[in-house]
Amino acid sequence: LTIKPLLVGDFDGNGEVGLDDFFKFAEYFGAKKGTPQYSETYDLDKDGEVGFLDFFIFVDYFGKKR
């Protein structure tokens, strides 16, 4: 059994961080914990808000493949 680690920003699970992942991320941008739109999946720095720090983390992984 081989377990591959998750790729940060690969929200659609296809093994690469691309435009489809960006569009998913953009839907949640600006959402805060406690609001209906918030999803921990897109809060990459786990600070309770999907904001610019999360975007910068996403950009670091954009174009990478598993």
mmCIF file with all atom_site columns, C-alpha atoms in Angstrom:
data_model
loop_
_atom_site.group_PDB
_atom_site.id
_atom_site.type_symbol
_atom_site.label_atom_id
_atom_site.label_alt_id
_atom_site.label_comp_id
_atom_site.label_asym_id
_atom_site.label_entity_id
_atom_site.label_seq_id
_atom_site.pdbx_PDB_ins_code
_atom_site.Cartn_x
_atom_site.Cartn_y
_atom_site.Cartn_z
_atom_site.occupancy
_atom_site.B_iso_or_equiv
_atom_site.pdbx_formal_charge
_atom_site.auth_seq_id
_atom_site.auth_comp_id
_atom_site.auth_asym_id
_atom_site.auth_atom_id
_atom_site.pdbx_PDB_model_num
ATOM 1  C CA . LEU A 1 1  ? 0.000   0.000  0.000   1.00 0.00 ? 1  LEU A CA 1
ATOM 2  C CA . THR A 1 2  ? 1.375   3.378  -1.032  1.00 0.00 ? 2  THR A CA 1
ATOM 3  C CA . ILE A 1 3  ? -0.071  6.559  0.394   1.00 0.00 ? 3  ILE A CA 1
ATOM 4  C CA . LYS A 1 4  ? 0.643   9.781  -1.451  1.00 0.00 ? 4  LYS A CA 1
ATOM 5  C CA . PRO A 1 5  ? 0.586   12.984 0.582   1.00 0.00 ? 5  PRO A CA 1
ATOM 6  C CA . LEU A 1 6  ? -2.036  15.565 -0.280  1.00 0.00 ? 6  LEU A CA 1
ATOM 7  C CA . LEU A 1 7  ? -0.959  18.365 -2.564  1.00 0.00 ? 7  LEU A CA 1
ATOM 8  C CA . VAL A 1 8  ? -1.755  21.759 -1.049  1.00 0.00 ? 8  VAL A CA 1
ATOM 9  C CA . GLY A 1 9  ? -4.241  23.599 -3.243  1.00 0.00 ? 9  GLY A CA 1
ATOM 10 C CA . ASP A 1 10 ? -5.373  20.528 -5.194  1.00 0.00 ? 10 ASP A CA 1
ATOM 11 C CA . PHE A 1 11 ? -8.999  21.056 -4.261  1.00 0.00 ? 11 PHE A CA 1
ATOM 12 C CA . ASP A 1 12 ? -10.422 18.910 -7.069  1.00 0.00 ? 12 ASP A CA 1
ATOM 13 C CA . GLY A 1 13 ? -8.090  15.986 -6.305  1.00 0.00 ? 13 GLY A CA 1
ATOM 14 C CA . ASN A 1 14 ? -6.729  15.514 -9.831  1.00 0.00 ? 14 ASN A CA 1
ATOM 15 C CA . GLY A 1 15 ? -3.084  15.545 -8.758  1.00 0.00 ? 15 GLY A CA 1
ATOM 16 C CA . GLU A 1 16 ? -2.187  19.058 -9.850  1.00 0.00 ? 16 GLU A CA 1
ATOM 17 C CA . VAL A 1 17 ? -2.885  22.614 -8.749  1.00 0.00 ? 17 VAL A CA 1
ATOM 18 C CA . GLY A 1 18 ? -4.438  24.442 -11.675 1.00 0.00 ? 18 GLY A CA 1
ATOM 19 C CA . LEU A 1 19 ? -7.120  26.846 -12.832 1.00 0.00 ? 19 LEU A CA 1
ATOM 20 C CA . ASP A 1 20 ? -10.031 24.672 -11.688 1.00 0.00 ? 20 ASP A CA 1
ATOM 21 C CA . ASP A 1 21 ? -8.552  24.760 -8.187  1.00 0.00 ? 21 ASP A CA 1
ATOM 22 C CA . PHE A 1 22 ? -8.160  28.535 -8.419  1.00 0.00 ? 22 PHE A CA 1
ATOM 23 C CA . PHE A 1 23 ? -11.829 28.961 -9.341  1.00 0.00 ? 23 PHE A CA 1
ATOM 24 C CA . LYS A 1 24 ? -12.856 26.793 -6.377  1.00 0.00 ? 24 LYS A CA 1
ATOM 25 C CA . PHE A 1 25 ? -10.612 28.835 -4.078  1.00 0.00 ? 25 PHE A CA 1
ATOM 26 C CA . ALA A 1 26 ? -11.992 32.125 -5.432  1.00 0.00 ? 26 ALA A CA 1
ATOM 27 C CA . GLU A 1 27 ? -15.543 31.089 -4.461  1.00 0.00 ? 27 GLU A CA 1
ATOM 28 C CA . TYR A 1 28 ? -14.486 31.021 -0.802  1.00 0.00 ? 28 TYR A CA 1
ATOM 29 C CA . PHE A 1 29 ? -12.149 34.021 -0.785  1.00 0.00 ? 29 PHE A CA 1
ATOM 30 C CA . GLY A 1 30 ? -13.129 36.465 1.952   1.00 0.00 ? 30 GLY A CA 1
ATOM 31 C CA . ALA A 1 31 ? -15.168 33.928 3.937   1.00 0.00 ? 31 ALA A CA 1
ATOM 32 C CA . LYS A 1 32 ? -14.698 33.880 7.711   1.00 0.00 ? 32 LYS A CA 1
ATOM 33 C CA . LYS A 1 33 ? -15.211 31.130 10.260  1.00 0.00 ? 33 LYS A CA 1
ATOM 34 C CA . GLY A 1 34 ? -18.774 31.174 11.525  1.00 0.00 ? 34 GLY A CA 1
ATOM 35 C CA . THR A 1 35 ? -20.268 32.297 8.210   1.00 0.00 ? 35 THR A CA 1
ATOM 36 C CA . PRO A 1 36 ? -22.138 29.880 5.923   1.00 0.00 ? 36 PRO A CA 1
ATOM 37 C CA . GLN A 1 37 ? -19.644 30.331 3.071   1.00 0.00 ? 37 GLN A CA 1
ATOM 38 C CA . TYR A 1 38 ? -16.566 29.417 5.166   1.00 0.00 ? 38 TYR A CA 1
ATOM 39 C CA . SER A 1 39 ? -14.838 26.105 4.522   1.00 0.00 ? 39 SER A CA 1
ATOM 40 C CA . GLU A 1 40 ? -11.751 25.007 6.429   1.00 0.00 ? 40 GLU A CA 1
ATOM 41 C CA . THR A 1 41 ? -10.519 23.311 3.232   1.00 0.00 ? 41 THR A CA 1
ATOM 42 C CA . TYR A 1 42 ? -9.715  26.680 1.662   1.00 0.00 ? 42 TYR A CA 1
ATOM 43 C CA . ASP A 1 43 ? -8.331  28.269 4.845   1.00 0.00 ? 43 ASP A CA 1
ATOM 44 C CA . LEU A 1 44 ? -4.804  27.079 4.122   1.00 0.00 ? 44 LEU A CA 1
ATOM 45 C CA . ASP A 1 45 ? -3.161  28.916 7.024   1.00 0.00 ? 45 ASP A CA 1
ATOM 46 C CA . LYS A 1 46 ? -5.961  27.888 9.423   1.00 0.00 ? 46 LYS A CA 1
ATOM 47 C CA . ASP A 1 47 ? -6.498  31.390 10.824  1.00 0.00 ? 47 ASP A CA 1
ATOM 48 C CA . GLY A 1 48 ? -10.288 31.364 10.477  1.00 0.00 ? 48 GLY A CA 1
ATOM 49 C CA . GLU A 1 49 ? -10.449 33.389 7.277   1.00 0.00 ? 49 GLU A CA 1
ATOM 50 C CA . VAL A 1 50 ? -9.866  32.641 3.597   1.00 0.00 ? 50 VAL A CA 1
ATOM 51 C CA . GLY A 1 51 ? -7.724  35.643 2.784   1.00 0.00 ? 51 GLY A CA 1
ATOM 52 C CA . PHE A 1 52 ? -4.571  36.912 1.163   1.00 0.00 ? 52 PHE A CA 1
ATOM 53 C CA . LEU A 1 53 ? -2.214  34.692 3.176   1.00 0.00 ? 53 LEU A CA 1
ATOM 54 C CA . ASP A 1 54 ? -4.160  31.676 1.928   1.00 0.00 ? 54 ASP A CA 1
ATOM 55 C CA . PHE A 1 55 ? -3.940  33.043 -1.604  1.00 0.00 ? 55 PHE A CA 1
ATOM 56 C CA . PHE A 1 56 ? -0.157  33.410 -1.323  1.00 0.00 ? 56 PHE A CA 1
ATOM 57 C CA . ILE A 1 57 ? 0.124   29.805 -0.085  1.00 0.00 ? 57 ILE A CA 1
ATOM 58 C CA . PHE A 1 58 ? -2.046  28.672 -3.000  1.00 0.00 ? 58 PHE A CA 1
ATOM 59 C CA . VAL A 1 59 ? 0.113   30.587 -5.496  1.00 0.00 ? 59 VAL A CA 1
ATOM 60 C CA . ASP A 1 60 ? 3.251   28.866 -4.139  1.00 0.00 ? 60 ASP A CA 1
ATOM 61 C CA . TYR A 1 61 ? 1.747   25.522 -5.166  1.00 0.00 ? 61 TYR A CA 1
ATOM 62 C CA . PHE A 1 62 ? 0.090   26.633 -8.413  1.00 0.00 ? 62 PHE A CA 1
ATOM 63 C CA . GLY A 1 63 ? 1.273   24.501 -11.335 1.00 0.00 ? 63 GLY A CA 1
ATOM 64 C CA . LYS A 1 64 ? 2.712   21.739 -9.125  1.00 0.00 ? 64 LYS A CA 1
ATOM 65 C CA . LYS A 1 65 ? 1.793   18.096 -9.676  1.00 0.00 ? 65 LYS A CA 1
ATOM 66 C CA . ARG A 1 66 ? 1.775   15.097 -7.421  1.00 0.00 ? 66 ARG A CA 1
#
